[in-house]
GROMACS .gro file of C-alpha atoms in nm:
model
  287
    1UNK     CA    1   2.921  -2.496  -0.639
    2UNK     CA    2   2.886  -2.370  -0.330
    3UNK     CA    3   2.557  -2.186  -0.248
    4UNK     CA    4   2.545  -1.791  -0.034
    5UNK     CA    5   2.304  -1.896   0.273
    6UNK     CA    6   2.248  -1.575   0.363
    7UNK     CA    7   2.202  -1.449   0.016
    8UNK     CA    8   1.905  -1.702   0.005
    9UNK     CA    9   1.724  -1.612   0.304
   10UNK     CA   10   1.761  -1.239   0.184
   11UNK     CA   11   1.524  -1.354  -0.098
   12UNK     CA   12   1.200  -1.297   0.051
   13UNK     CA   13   1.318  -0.956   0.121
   14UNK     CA   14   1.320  -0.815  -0.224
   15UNK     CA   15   1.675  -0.772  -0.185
   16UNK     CA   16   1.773  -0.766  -0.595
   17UNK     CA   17   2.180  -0.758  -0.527
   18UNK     CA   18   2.235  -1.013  -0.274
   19UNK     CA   19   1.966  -1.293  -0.428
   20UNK     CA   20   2.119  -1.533  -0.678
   21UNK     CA   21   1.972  -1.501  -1.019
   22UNK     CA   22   1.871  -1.851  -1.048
   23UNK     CA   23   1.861  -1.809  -1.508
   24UNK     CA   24   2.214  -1.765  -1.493
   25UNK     CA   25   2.425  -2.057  -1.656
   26UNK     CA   26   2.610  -2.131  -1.338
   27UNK     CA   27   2.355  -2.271  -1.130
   28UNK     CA   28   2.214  -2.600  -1.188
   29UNK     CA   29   1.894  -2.799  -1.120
   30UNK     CA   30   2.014  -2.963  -0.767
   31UNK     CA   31   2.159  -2.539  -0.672
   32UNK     CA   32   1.806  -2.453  -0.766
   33UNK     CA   33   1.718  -2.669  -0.537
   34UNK     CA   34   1.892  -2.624  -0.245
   35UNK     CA   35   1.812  -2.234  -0.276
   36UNK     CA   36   1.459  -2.335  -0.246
   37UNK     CA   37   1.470  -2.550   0.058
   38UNK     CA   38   1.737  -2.259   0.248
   39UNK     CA   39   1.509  -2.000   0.154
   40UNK     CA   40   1.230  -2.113   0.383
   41UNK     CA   41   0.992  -1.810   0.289
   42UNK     CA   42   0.904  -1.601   0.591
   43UNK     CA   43   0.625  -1.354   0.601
   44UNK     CA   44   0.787  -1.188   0.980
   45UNK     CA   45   1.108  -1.099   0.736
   46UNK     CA   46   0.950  -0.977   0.474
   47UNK     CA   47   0.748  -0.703   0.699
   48UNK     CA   48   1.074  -0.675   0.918
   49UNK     CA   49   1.236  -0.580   0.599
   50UNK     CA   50   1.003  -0.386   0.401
   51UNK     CA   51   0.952  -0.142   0.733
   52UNK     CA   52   1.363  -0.132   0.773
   53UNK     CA   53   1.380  -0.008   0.398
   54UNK     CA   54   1.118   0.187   0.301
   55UNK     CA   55   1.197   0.551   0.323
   56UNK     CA   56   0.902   0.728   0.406
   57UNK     CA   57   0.970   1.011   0.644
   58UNK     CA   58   0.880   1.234   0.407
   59UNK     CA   59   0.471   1.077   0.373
   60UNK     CA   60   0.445   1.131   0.767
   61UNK     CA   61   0.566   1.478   0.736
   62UNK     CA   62   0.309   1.535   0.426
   63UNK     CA   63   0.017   1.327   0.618
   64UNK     CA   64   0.069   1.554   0.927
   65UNK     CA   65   0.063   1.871   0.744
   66UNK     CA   66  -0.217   1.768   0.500
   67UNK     CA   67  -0.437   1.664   0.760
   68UNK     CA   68  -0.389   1.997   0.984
   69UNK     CA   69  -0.514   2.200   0.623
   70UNK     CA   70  -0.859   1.976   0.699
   71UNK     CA   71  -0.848   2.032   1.053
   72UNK     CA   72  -0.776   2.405   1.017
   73UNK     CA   73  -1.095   2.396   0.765
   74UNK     CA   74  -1.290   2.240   1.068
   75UNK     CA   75  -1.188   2.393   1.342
   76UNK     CA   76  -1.266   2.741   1.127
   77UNK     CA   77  -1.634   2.633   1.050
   78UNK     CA   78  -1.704   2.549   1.402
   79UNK     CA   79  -1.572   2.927   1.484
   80UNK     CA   80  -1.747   3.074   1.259
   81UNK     CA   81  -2.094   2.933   1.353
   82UNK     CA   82  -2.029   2.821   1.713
   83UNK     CA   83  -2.392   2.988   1.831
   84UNK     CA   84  -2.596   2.802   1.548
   85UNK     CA   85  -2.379   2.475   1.666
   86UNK     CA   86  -2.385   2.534   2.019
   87UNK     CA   87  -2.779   2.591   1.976
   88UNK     CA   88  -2.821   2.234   1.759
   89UNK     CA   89  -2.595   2.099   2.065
   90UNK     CA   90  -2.307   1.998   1.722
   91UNK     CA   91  -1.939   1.935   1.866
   92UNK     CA   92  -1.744   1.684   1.696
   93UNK     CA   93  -1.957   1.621   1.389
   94UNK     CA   94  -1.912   1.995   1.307
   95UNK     CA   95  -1.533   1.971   1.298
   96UNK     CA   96  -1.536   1.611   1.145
   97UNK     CA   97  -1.724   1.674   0.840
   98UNK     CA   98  -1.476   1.949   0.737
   99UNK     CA   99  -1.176   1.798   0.852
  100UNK     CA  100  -1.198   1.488   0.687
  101UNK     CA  101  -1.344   1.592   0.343
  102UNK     CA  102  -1.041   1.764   0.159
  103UNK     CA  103  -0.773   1.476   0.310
  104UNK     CA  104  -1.041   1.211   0.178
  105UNK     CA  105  -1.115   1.300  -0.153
  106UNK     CA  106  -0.750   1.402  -0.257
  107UNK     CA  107  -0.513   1.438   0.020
  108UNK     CA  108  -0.475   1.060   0.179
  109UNK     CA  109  -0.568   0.859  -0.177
  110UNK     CA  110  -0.248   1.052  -0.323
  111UNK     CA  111   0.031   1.046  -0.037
  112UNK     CA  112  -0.077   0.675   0.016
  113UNK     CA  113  -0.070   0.596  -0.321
  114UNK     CA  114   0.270   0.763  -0.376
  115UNK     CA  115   0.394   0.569  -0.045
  116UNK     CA  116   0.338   0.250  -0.246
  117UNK     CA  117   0.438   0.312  -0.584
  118UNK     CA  118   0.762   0.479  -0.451
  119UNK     CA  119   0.870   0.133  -0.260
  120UNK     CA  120   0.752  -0.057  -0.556
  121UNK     CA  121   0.884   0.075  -0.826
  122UNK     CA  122   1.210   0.020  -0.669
  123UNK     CA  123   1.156  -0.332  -0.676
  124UNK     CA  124   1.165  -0.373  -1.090
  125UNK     CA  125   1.546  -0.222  -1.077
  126UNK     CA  126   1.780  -0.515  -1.077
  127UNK     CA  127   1.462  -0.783  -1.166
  128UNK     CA  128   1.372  -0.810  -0.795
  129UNK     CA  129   1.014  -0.973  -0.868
  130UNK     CA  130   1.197  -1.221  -1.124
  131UNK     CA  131   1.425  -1.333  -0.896
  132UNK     CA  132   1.169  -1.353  -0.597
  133UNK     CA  133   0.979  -1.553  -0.824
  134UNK     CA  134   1.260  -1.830  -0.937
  135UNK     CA  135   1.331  -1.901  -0.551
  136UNK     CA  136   0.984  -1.930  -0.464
  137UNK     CA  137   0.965  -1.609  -0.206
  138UNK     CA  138   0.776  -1.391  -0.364
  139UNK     CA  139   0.448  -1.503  -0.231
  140UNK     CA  140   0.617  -1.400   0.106
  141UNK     CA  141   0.739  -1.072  -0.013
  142UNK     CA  142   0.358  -1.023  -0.146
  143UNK     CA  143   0.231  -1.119   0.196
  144UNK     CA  144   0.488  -0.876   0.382
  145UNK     CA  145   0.433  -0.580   0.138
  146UNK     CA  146   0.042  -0.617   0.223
  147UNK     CA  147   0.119  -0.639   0.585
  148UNK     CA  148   0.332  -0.340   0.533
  149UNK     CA  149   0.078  -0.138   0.385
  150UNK     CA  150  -0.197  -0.256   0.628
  151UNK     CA  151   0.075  -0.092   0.952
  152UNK     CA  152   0.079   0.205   0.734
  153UNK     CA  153  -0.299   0.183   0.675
  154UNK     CA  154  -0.362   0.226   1.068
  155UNK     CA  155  -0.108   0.460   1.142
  156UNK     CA  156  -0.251   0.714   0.892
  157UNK     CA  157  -0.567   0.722   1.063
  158UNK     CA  158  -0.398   0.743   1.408
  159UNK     CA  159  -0.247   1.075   1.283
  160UNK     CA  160  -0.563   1.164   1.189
  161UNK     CA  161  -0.778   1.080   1.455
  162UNK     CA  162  -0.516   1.258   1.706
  163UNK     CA  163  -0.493   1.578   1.509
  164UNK     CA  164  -0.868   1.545   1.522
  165UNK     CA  165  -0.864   1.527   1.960
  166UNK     CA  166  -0.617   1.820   2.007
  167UNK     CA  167  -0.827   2.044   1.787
  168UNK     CA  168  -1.172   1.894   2.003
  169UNK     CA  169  -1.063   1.832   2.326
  170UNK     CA  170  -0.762   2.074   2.415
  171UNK     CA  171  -0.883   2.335   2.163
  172UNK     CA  172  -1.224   2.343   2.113
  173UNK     CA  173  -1.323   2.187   2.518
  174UNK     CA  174  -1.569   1.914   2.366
  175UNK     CA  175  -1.652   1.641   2.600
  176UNK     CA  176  -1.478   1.298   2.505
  177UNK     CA  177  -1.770   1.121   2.555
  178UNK     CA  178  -1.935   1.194   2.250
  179UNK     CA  179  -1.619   1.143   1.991
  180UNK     CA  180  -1.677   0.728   2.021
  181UNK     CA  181  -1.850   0.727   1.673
  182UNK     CA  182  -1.563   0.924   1.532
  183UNK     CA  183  -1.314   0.723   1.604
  184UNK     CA  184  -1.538   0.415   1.558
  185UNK     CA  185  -1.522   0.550   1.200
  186UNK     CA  186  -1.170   0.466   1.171
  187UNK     CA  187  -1.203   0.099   1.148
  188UNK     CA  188  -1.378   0.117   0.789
  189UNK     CA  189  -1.099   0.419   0.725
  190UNK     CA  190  -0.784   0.232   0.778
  191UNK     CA  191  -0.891  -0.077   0.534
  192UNK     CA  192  -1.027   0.226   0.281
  193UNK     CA  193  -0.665   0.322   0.274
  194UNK     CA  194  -0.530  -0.004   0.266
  195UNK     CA  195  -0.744  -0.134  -0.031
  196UNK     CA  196  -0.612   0.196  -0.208
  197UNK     CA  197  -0.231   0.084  -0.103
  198UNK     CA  198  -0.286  -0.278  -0.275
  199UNK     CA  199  -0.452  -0.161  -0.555
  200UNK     CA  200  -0.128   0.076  -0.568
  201UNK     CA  201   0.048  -0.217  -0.570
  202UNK     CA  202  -0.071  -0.384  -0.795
  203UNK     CA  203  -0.092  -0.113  -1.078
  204UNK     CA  204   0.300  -0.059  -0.955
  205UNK     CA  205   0.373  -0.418  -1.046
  206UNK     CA  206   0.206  -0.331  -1.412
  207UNK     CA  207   0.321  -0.016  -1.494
  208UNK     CA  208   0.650  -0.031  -1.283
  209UNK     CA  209   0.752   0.291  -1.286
  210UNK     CA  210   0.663   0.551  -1.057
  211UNK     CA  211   0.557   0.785  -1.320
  212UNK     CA  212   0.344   0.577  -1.525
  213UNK     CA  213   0.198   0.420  -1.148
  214UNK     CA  214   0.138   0.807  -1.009
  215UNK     CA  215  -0.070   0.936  -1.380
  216UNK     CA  216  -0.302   0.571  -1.327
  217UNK     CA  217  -0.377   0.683  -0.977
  218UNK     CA  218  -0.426   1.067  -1.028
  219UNK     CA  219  -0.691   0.980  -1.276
  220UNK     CA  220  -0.836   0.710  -1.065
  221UNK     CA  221  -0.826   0.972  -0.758
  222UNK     CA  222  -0.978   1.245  -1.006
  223UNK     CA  223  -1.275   1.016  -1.093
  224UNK     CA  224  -1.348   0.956  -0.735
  225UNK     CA  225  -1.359   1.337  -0.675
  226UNK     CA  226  -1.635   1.366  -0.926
  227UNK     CA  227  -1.840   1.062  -0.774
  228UNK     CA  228  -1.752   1.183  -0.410
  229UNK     CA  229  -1.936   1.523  -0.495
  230UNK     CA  230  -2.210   1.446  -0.765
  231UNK     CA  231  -2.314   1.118  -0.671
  232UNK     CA  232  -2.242   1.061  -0.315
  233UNK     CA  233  -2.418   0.767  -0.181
  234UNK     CA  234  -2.233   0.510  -0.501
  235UNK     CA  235  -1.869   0.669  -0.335
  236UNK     CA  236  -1.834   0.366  -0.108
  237UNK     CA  237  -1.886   0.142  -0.364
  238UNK     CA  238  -1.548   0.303  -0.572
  239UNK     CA  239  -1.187   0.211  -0.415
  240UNK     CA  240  -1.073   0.530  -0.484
  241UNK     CA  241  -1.374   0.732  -0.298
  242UNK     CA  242  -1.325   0.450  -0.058
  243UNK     CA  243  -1.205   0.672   0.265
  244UNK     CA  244  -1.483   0.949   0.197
  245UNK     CA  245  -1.797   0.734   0.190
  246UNK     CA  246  -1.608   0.507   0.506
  247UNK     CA  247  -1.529   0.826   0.696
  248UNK     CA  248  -1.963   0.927   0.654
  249UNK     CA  249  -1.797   1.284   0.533
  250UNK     CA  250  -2.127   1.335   0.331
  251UNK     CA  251  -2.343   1.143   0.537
  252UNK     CA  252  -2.301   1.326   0.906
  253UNK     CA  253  -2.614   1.203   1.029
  254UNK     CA  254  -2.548   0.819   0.967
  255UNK     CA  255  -2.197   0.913   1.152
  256UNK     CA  256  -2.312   0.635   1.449
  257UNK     CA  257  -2.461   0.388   1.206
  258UNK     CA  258  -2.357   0.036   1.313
  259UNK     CA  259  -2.518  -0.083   0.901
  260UNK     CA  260  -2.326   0.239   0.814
  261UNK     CA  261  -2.013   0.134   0.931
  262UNK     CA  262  -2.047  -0.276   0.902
  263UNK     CA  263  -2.102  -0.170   0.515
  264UNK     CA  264  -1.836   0.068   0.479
  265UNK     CA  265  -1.544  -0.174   0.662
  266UNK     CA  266  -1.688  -0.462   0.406
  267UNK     CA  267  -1.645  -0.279   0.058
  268UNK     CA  268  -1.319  -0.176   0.202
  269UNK     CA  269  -1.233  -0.545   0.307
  270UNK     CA  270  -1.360  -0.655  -0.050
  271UNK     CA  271  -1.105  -0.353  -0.229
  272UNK     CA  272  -0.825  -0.469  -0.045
  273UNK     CA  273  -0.829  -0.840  -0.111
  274UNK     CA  274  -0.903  -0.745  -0.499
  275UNK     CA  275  -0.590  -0.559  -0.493
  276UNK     CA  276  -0.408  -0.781  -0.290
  277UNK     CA  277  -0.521  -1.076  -0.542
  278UNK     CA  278  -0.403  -0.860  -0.847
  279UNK     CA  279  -0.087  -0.781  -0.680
  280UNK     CA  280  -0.056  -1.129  -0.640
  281UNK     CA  281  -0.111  -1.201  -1.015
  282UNK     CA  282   0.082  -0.928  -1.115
  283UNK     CA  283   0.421  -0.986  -0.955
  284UNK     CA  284   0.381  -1.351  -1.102
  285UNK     CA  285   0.392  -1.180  -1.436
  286UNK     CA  286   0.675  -0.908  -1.296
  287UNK     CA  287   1.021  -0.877  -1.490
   0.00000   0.00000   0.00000
């Protein structure tokens, strides 16, 4: 029997249609075989291809518009009080602890969350993680789906942290030397989201659908809320109050903390290789 090439080397690529189902009672042991040995898993093509097929125009357009409601929220405090600011010399940490709050607590943990359970639930139609599995890729497609998530991770914040210069610099005048802590802050930020994207993951590769992913991460995100605004200082320590407790929302005057910020990127590093460990587990167990 002659073996599809390029169907094998689409394997690490989650691509369901063109991947030989490897159970079916025309291949044999030494096909098996050579599938595994063309395949050659590669982590580059499994980001390449995860960023060519995810559709996700829609979660920029959301993240844009979601984080202008927090900005709008900041930009409207500092108005309001500008003389008691101006007179406690408070720029940016006046706009920041607004801005950031709402998109925190609710905004970002949802839209991310969505952004990952919408790509992965597409991946149980036609047995994608089964077949990954029998040709030995889908430790590749795990790494490029985490790698995926991480580009997505840092390019939320960017949004962020630009929507958050236009409304200090250009609309506000504050001075640009005082903003390093701010964006400092979105180190720990990025890997808050990305822990919450691989722990999306994972629950995706459970639940599988995006229905039954979306009600496990609304209550999550609810439960987080609550911590976030009664108990404050144990947010970091929850993945999905992750981005509030990294981002110092509730904590303004720690905002420069180098222990602040060293602790905040760590329980975000720790979240994100959980997840990315259970994702790992998960797919192993996919169908």
């Amino acid at each position: 029997m002659m073996v599809n090439r390029q169907a094998a080397m689409n394997a690490p690529m989650g691509n369901a249609q063109n991947t030989p189902d490897l159970a079916s009672p025309g291949f044999t042991n030494g096909d098996e075989e050579t599938i595994r040995r063309l395949s050659k898993p590669s982590v580059t093509a499994a980001l390449r291809w995860e960023m060519r097929k995810a559709g996700n125009l829609w979660y920029w357009v959301a993240t844009v518009l979601f984080d202008l409601i927090g900005m709008f929220n900041g930009w409207s405090q500092y108005v309001d009080y500008r003389k008691d600011f101006e007179a406690q010399g408070v720029t940016w940490a006046a706009v920041w602890g607004q801005a950031i709050l709402l998109p925190s607590m609710v905004f970002m943990p949802i839209l991310v969350a969505a952004f990952a359970s919408q790509i992965e639930s597409n991946e149980h139609v036609g047995r994608n993680w089964q077949r990954l599995n029998a040709s030995g890729t889908a430790s590749a497609a795990v790494a490029g789906k985490m790698l995926h998530g991480l580009l997505a991770s840092l390019l939320t914040v960017v949004v962020f942290e630009a929507e958050f210069l236009v409304v200090g610099k250009v609309i506000l005048g504050f001075s640009l030397g005082e903003v390093g802590p701010f964006l400092l802050r979105g180190v720990p930020m990025a890997l808050a989201i990305w822990a919450i994207m691989t722990l999306t993951q994972a629950i995706s590769a459970k639940f599988e659908s995006f229905a039954g992913t979306m009600s496990v991460i609304l209550v999550f995100t609810l439960l987080g809320c609550v911590l976030s605004l009664i108990v404050p200082s144990l947010a970091l320590a929850y993945p999905f109050s992750l981005i509030t407790g990294a981002s110092a929302a509730h904590d303004l005057g720690n905002i420069a903390s180098a222990s602040s910020i060293m602790m905040a990127t760590l329980m975000a590093a720790f979240w994100a290789i959980v997840g990315g460990l259970m994702f790992r587990r998960l797919t192993r167990k996919a169908v």
